[in-house]
Structures are given as C-alpha cells and as structure tokens.
N, CA and C of each residue as an Amber inpcrd file, in Angstrom:
protein
   288
 -13.4410000 -44.2430000  37.4550000 -12.7160000 -43.3620000  38.4030000
 -12.2740000 -42.0670000  37.7310000 -11.6250000 -42.1750000  36.5580000
 -11.1760000 -40.9880000  35.8970000 -12.2640000 -40.0660000  35.5160000
 -13.4690000 -40.5530000  35.0610000 -14.5880000 -39.7800000  34.8300000
 -15.0600000 -39.0280000  36.0580000 -15.1530000 -39.6920000  37.2060000
 -15.5690000 -39.0330000  38.3890000 -14.5170000 -37.9120000  38.8330000
 -13.2600000 -38.2180000  38.8180000 -12.2210000 -37.3260000  39.1800000
 -12.2350000 -36.0420000  38.2350000 -12.4240000 -36.3470000  36.8620000
 -12.5630000 -35.1910000  35.9620000 -13.6950000 -34.3720000  36.1560000
 -14.8830000 -34.9720000  36.4700000 -16.0660000 -34.2280000  36.7640000
 -15.9560000 -33.4840000  38.1320000 -15.2460000 -33.9740000  39.1080000
 -14.9490000 -33.2410000  40.3190000 -14.0460000 -32.0240000  40.0600000
 -13.0920000 -32.2280000  39.3050000 -12.1530000 -31.0870000  38.9430000
 -12.8090000 -30.0110000  38.2520000 -13.6420000 -30.3800000  37.2460000
 -14.4360000 -29.4190000  36.5880000 -15.3260000 -28.5950000  37.5130000
 -16.0480000 -29.2490000  38.4310000 -16.8850000 -28.5570000  39.4480000
 -16.0470000 -27.5980000  40.2280000 -14.9620000 -28.1000000  40.8130000
 -14.0300000 -27.2140000  41.6820000 -13.4890000 -26.0610000  40.9570000
 -12.9200000 -26.2420000  39.7970000 -12.3690000 -25.1430000  39.0940000
 -13.4300000 -24.1690000  38.5470000 -14.6240000 -24.7310000  38.1420000
 -15.5950000 -23.8740000  37.6450000 -16.2500000 -22.9630000  38.6860000
 -15.9750000 -23.2060000  39.9280000 -16.4470000 -22.4270000  41.1120000
 -15.6330000 -21.1900000  41.4070000 -14.4530000 -21.2160000  40.7990000
 -13.5190000 -20.0760000  41.0780000 -13.9080000 -18.8640000  40.2320000
 -14.0610000 -17.7420000  40.9630000 -14.4620000 -16.5000000  40.2020000
 -13.4660000 -16.1610000  39.0500000 -14.1740000 -15.9400000  37.8730000
 -13.3540000 -15.5950000  36.7720000 -13.0220000 -16.7990000  35.8410000
 -13.1080000 -17.9620000  36.4020000 -12.6770000 -19.2360000  35.7770000
 -13.9800000 -19.8640000  35.1620000 -13.9090000 -20.3000000  33.8010000
 -14.9960000 -20.8960000  33.2660000 -14.5860000 -22.2520000  32.6690000
 -15.4950000 -23.1240000  32.4430000 -15.3040000 -24.3970000  31.7400000
 -16.1970000 -24.2530000  30.5280000 -15.6330000 -23.8570000  29.3540000
 -16.3960000 -23.4500000  28.1910000 -17.1730000 -24.6630000  27.4750000
 -16.6960000 -25.8780000  27.6370000 -17.3530000 -26.8990000  26.8620000
 -18.0060000 -27.8600000  27.7930000 -19.3520000 -28.0740000  27.6560000
 -20.1270000 -28.9630000  28.5830000 -20.0650000 -30.3470000  28.0250000
 -20.5810000 -31.2110000  28.8210000 -20.6330000 -32.7080000  28.4000000
 -19.6930000 -33.4860000  29.2980000 -19.5980000 -34.6820000  28.8930000
 -18.7950000 -35.6380000  29.6980000 -17.2870000 -35.4990000  29.1000000
 -16.4000000 -35.4250000  30.0560000 -14.9820000 -35.2170000  29.7430000
 -14.2600000 -36.4570000  30.2750000 -13.3120000 -36.9790000  29.4690000
 -12.4830000 -38.0950000  29.9510000 -11.0290000 -37.4640000  29.9690000
 -10.5580000 -37.3040000  31.1740000  -9.2570000 -36.9030000  31.4220000
  -9.0820000 -35.4320000  31.1860000  -9.2270000 -34.9800000  29.9740000
  -8.9150000 -33.5640000  29.6300000 -10.1390000 -32.6380000  29.4290000
  -9.9210000 -31.3560000  29.8290000 -10.9340000 -30.4600000  29.6290000
 -10.2640000 -29.0150000  29.5650000 -11.0070000 -28.0640000  28.8730000
 -10.4310000 -26.7840000  28.7140000 -10.8910000 -25.8200000  29.8330000
  -9.9930000 -25.0260000  30.4070000 -10.1910000 -24.0140000  31.4650000
 -10.0690000 -22.6690000  30.8670000 -11.0160000 -21.8230000  30.8810000
 -11.0430000 -20.5350000  30.3650000 -10.7220000 -19.4810000  31.4600000
  -9.6030000 -18.7160000  31.2010000  -9.1900000 -17.7090000  32.1560000
  -9.4280000 -16.3210000  31.5970000 -10.1370000 -16.1140000  30.4910000
 -10.3310000 -14.8030000  29.9840000 -10.8960000 -13.7130000  30.9230000
 -11.7470000 -14.1210000  31.7490000 -12.4440000 -13.2130000  32.6850000
 -11.6020000 -12.8370000  33.8790000 -10.3890000 -13.5190000  33.9740000
  -9.5700000 -13.2260000  35.2110000  -8.7150000 -12.0130000  34.8910000
  -8.5260000 -11.6090000  33.6120000  -7.5940000 -10.5730000  33.2980000
  -6.1130000 -10.9010000  33.3870000  -5.8490000 -12.2220000  33.4940000
  -4.5360000 -12.6270000  33.4800000  -4.2440000 -13.6310000  32.3740000
  -3.0640000 -13.6980000  32.0040000  -2.7360000 -14.6510000  30.8720000
  -2.4740000 -16.0890000  31.4310000  -2.6260000 -17.0110000  30.5190000
  -2.2850000 -18.5010000  30.8840000  -0.9360000 -18.4620000  31.3790000
  -0.0260000 -17.8830000  30.7280000   1.4040000 -17.9780000  31.0020000
   1.5800000 -17.5060000  32.4220000   1.0040000 -16.3740000  32.8100000
   1.2110000 -15.8160000  34.1590000   0.5690000 -16.8250000  35.2660000
  -0.5050000 -17.3140000  34.8760000  -1.2110000 -18.1910000  35.8790000
  -0.3590000 -19.4840000  36.0150000   0.0470000 -20.0660000  34.9360000
   0.8510000 -21.2580000  35.0220000   2.2380000 -21.0390000  35.7650000
   2.7610000 -19.8240000  35.5000000   3.9730000 -19.5640000  36.2720000
   3.7520000 -19.4220000  37.6540000   2.7010000 -18.7670000  38.1740000
   2.3280000 -18.7250000  39.5580000   2.0860000 -20.1370000  40.2150000
   1.5480000 -21.0060000  39.4350000   1.2730000 -22.3260000  39.9400000
   2.4330000 -23.1630000  39.9670000   3.3280000 -23.0030000  38.9230000
   4.6160000 -23.7790000  39.0040000   5.4710000 -23.3290000  40.1620000
   5.4060000 -22.0650000  40.4750000   6.2370000 -21.5840000  41.6510000
   5.7130000 -22.3380000  42.9230000   4.5550000 -22.8190000  42.8670000
   3.8300000 -23.5160000  44.0170000   3.9520000 -25.0720000  43.8580000
   4.7090000 -25.4560000  42.7930000   4.9070000 -26.9480000  42.5630000
   3.7930000 -27.6590000  41.8250000   2.9590000 -26.8230000  41.0920000
   1.8150000 -27.4280000  40.3430000   1.9470000 -27.0500000  38.8680000
   1.9110000 -28.2330000  38.1090000   1.8610000 -28.0630000  36.6570000
   0.3630000 -28.0300000  36.3050000  -0.0530000 -26.9260000  35.6520000
  -1.4840000 -26.7060000  35.4830000  -2.0130000 -26.8970000  34.0370000
  -1.3920000 -27.7410000  33.2070000  -1.8710000 -28.0710000  31.9210000
  -1.1170000 -27.2870000  30.8490000  -1.7210000 -27.4040000  29.6520000
  -1.1190000 -26.8830000  28.4770000  -1.7840000 -25.5430000  28.0190000
  -0.8910000 -24.5420000  27.7400000  -1.4580000 -23.2580000  27.2480000
  -1.9070000 -23.4120000  25.8660000  -3.1640000 -23.1050000  25.6810000
  -3.8000000 -23.2790000  24.4040000  -3.8320000 -21.9360000  23.5810000
  -3.3240000 -20.8700000  24.1930000  -3.5340000 -19.5040000  23.6630000
  -2.7890000 -19.3920000  22.3140000  -1.6920000 -20.0160000  22.1240000
  -0.9070000 -19.8820000  20.8470000  -1.5470000 -20.7800000  19.7900000
  -1.8380000 -21.9970000  20.1900000  -2.3170000 -23.0040000  19.1760000
  -3.7490000 -22.6810000  18.7580000  -4.5100000 -22.1660000  19.7150000
  -6.0240000 -21.7580000  19.4300000  -6.2600000 -20.4140000  19.9050000
  -5.7980000 -19.4410000  19.2260000  -5.9890000 -18.0890000  19.6440000
  -7.3760000 -17.6200000  19.7100000  -8.3160000 -18.2700000  18.9930000
  -9.7490000 -17.9260000  18.9870000 -10.2800000 -18.2010000  20.4080000
  -9.6600000 -19.0440000  21.2390000 -10.1040000 -19.3610000  22.6060000
  -9.6420000 -18.2830000  23.5640000  -8.7070000 -17.4970000  23.2150000
  -8.1350000 -16.5050000  24.0820000  -7.1910000 -17.1590000  25.2050000
  -7.4580000 -16.7940000  26.3840000  -6.5070000 -17.3760000  27.4610000
  -7.1520000 -18.6450000  28.0670000  -6.9600000 -19.7620000  27.3680000
  -7.4080000 -21.0590000  27.8920000  -6.3080000 -22.0350000  28.0460000
  -6.5850000 -22.9740000  28.9110000  -5.4850000 -24.1330000  28.9730000
  -6.3200000 -25.4870000  29.0000000  -5.5030000 -26.4140000  28.7150000
  -6.0150000 -27.7710000  28.7100000  -5.4900000 -28.4360000  29.8560000
  -6.3960000 -28.9310000  30.7450000  -6.0670000 -29.5490000  32.0360000
  -6.3820000 -31.0340000  31.8620000  -5.5290000 -31.8880000  32.4770000
  -5.7980000 -33.3760000  32.5190000  -5.8600000 -33.8480000  33.9090000
  -6.7070000 -34.7110000  34.1290000  -6.8610000 -35.5700000  35.3250000
  -6.7070000 -37.0280000  34.9700000  -5.8260000 -37.6590000  35.8150000
  -5.5890000 -39.0990000  35.4820000  -5.9420000 -39.8970000  36.7760000
  -5.7390000 -41.2040000  36.6500000  -5.9870000 -42.0600000  37.8440000
  -4.9190000 -41.8190000  39.0440000  -3.8360000 -41.0920000  38.6890000
  -2.9160000 -40.9540000  39.7460000  -3.2480000 -39.7350000  40.5750000
  -4.1040000 -38.8520000  40.1050000  -4.5040000 -37.6890000  40.8080000
  -5.5030000 -37.9790000  41.8890000  -5.3310000 -37.5480000  43.1060000
  -6.2640000 -37.7410000  44.1500000  -7.2310000 -36.5670000  44.3370000
  -8.2390000 -36.6680000  45.1640000  -9.0750000 -35.6060000  45.4150000
  -8.3560000 -34.4740000  46.0940000  -7.3610000 -34.7530000  46.9530000
  -6.5410000 -33.7760000  47.5810000  -5.6890000 -33.0080000  46.5650000
  -5.1780000 -33.7590000  45.5490000  -4.4780000 -33.0300000  44.5470000
  -5.3480000 -32.0320000  43.8110000  -6.5790000 -32.4000000  43.4540000
  -7.5350000 -31.4950000  42.7530000  -7.9100000 -30.3350000  43.7600000
  -8.1410000 -30.5820000  44.9290000  -8.4240000 -29.5550000  45.9570000
  -7.2380000 -28.5840000  46.0060000  -6.0310000 -29.1250000  46.0440000
  -4.8570000 -28.1770000  46.1400000  -4.7780000 -27.3330000  44.8420000
  -5.0070000 -27.9750000  43.6850000  -5.0270000 -27.1560000  42.4440000
  -6.0050000 -26.0400000  42.5380000  -7.1990000 -26.3590000  42.9580000
  -8.3040000 -25.3620000  42.9780000  -7.9670000 -24.1860000  43.9800000
  -7.4300000 -24.5810000  45.1830000  -7.0980000 -23.5810000  46.1450000
  -5.9230000 -22.7130000  45.7630000  -4.8780000 -23.3400000  45.2240000
  -3.6770000 -22.5980000  44.7450000  -4.0710000 -21.6610000  43.5660000
  -4.9170000 -22.1980000  42.6230000  -5.2760000 -21.3740000  41.5380000
  -6.0450000 -20.1200000  42.0390000  -6.8410000 -20.3630000  43.0030000
  -7.7590000 -19.1160000  43.5520000  -6.8420000 -18.2050000  44.1630000
  -5.7560000 -18.6690000  44.8480000  -4.7970000 -17.7300000  45.4350000
  -4.0390000 -17.0040000  44.3350000  -3.6410000 -17.7660000  43.2770000
  -2.8560000 -17.1290000  42.2280000  -3.6720000 -16.1360000  41.4180000
  -4.8590000 -16.1980000  41.3960000  -5.7330000 -15.1640000  40.6640000
  -6.0540000 -13.8400000  41.3980000  -5.6720000 -13.8630000  42.7020000
  -5.9270000 -12.6340000  43.5500000  -5.0050000 -11.4860000  43.1000000
C-alpha cells in the first residue's frame, strides 16, 4: 500500500507546473520534490502550505545546498488518496 500511495503522490506532484521529482525509481515512503523551477523557496512554499494546515516535508536546501530548493516528502499508511490530492491541489494554489 505504501508503495502505491508513494507512486501516486509522485505522479500527482510531478504534474504540477514547475515541480519536478528529480530521482526516478521505486520509492518507499520518502521522495525528493524539486521546486527550483517555481522561483520560490522551500521555506515560502512550506509556510504557505502550513497556513492551510498541511505539513509538506523537510526542507533540504540547508543540508544539501547542491540540490537547491528541494524538500523531502513522506507518504505513510495513514495518508489517504484524498490527503495526497489535497496536498497537490494546495501546492498548486500556493505556487500561483
């Protein structure tokens, strides 16, 4: 189930303009989301999502500056498809 939910989240987030999933392959729970092409910082994106009640992962920009504006997102067994859809929709709104 976690593999399926993670793959679903990767597809949903990867379709958002400016958002990329830089590492291919099979992901279990965690994956990197690249916001470099959005023109926004991870901090700004995360703050916009937190204002809407969504915690959107860990900011990797300080620990891995070579990645630029990227975050680590996790999907667990407690997340539903509706949760993932809400994240994708809210992220898309926050990037406008």
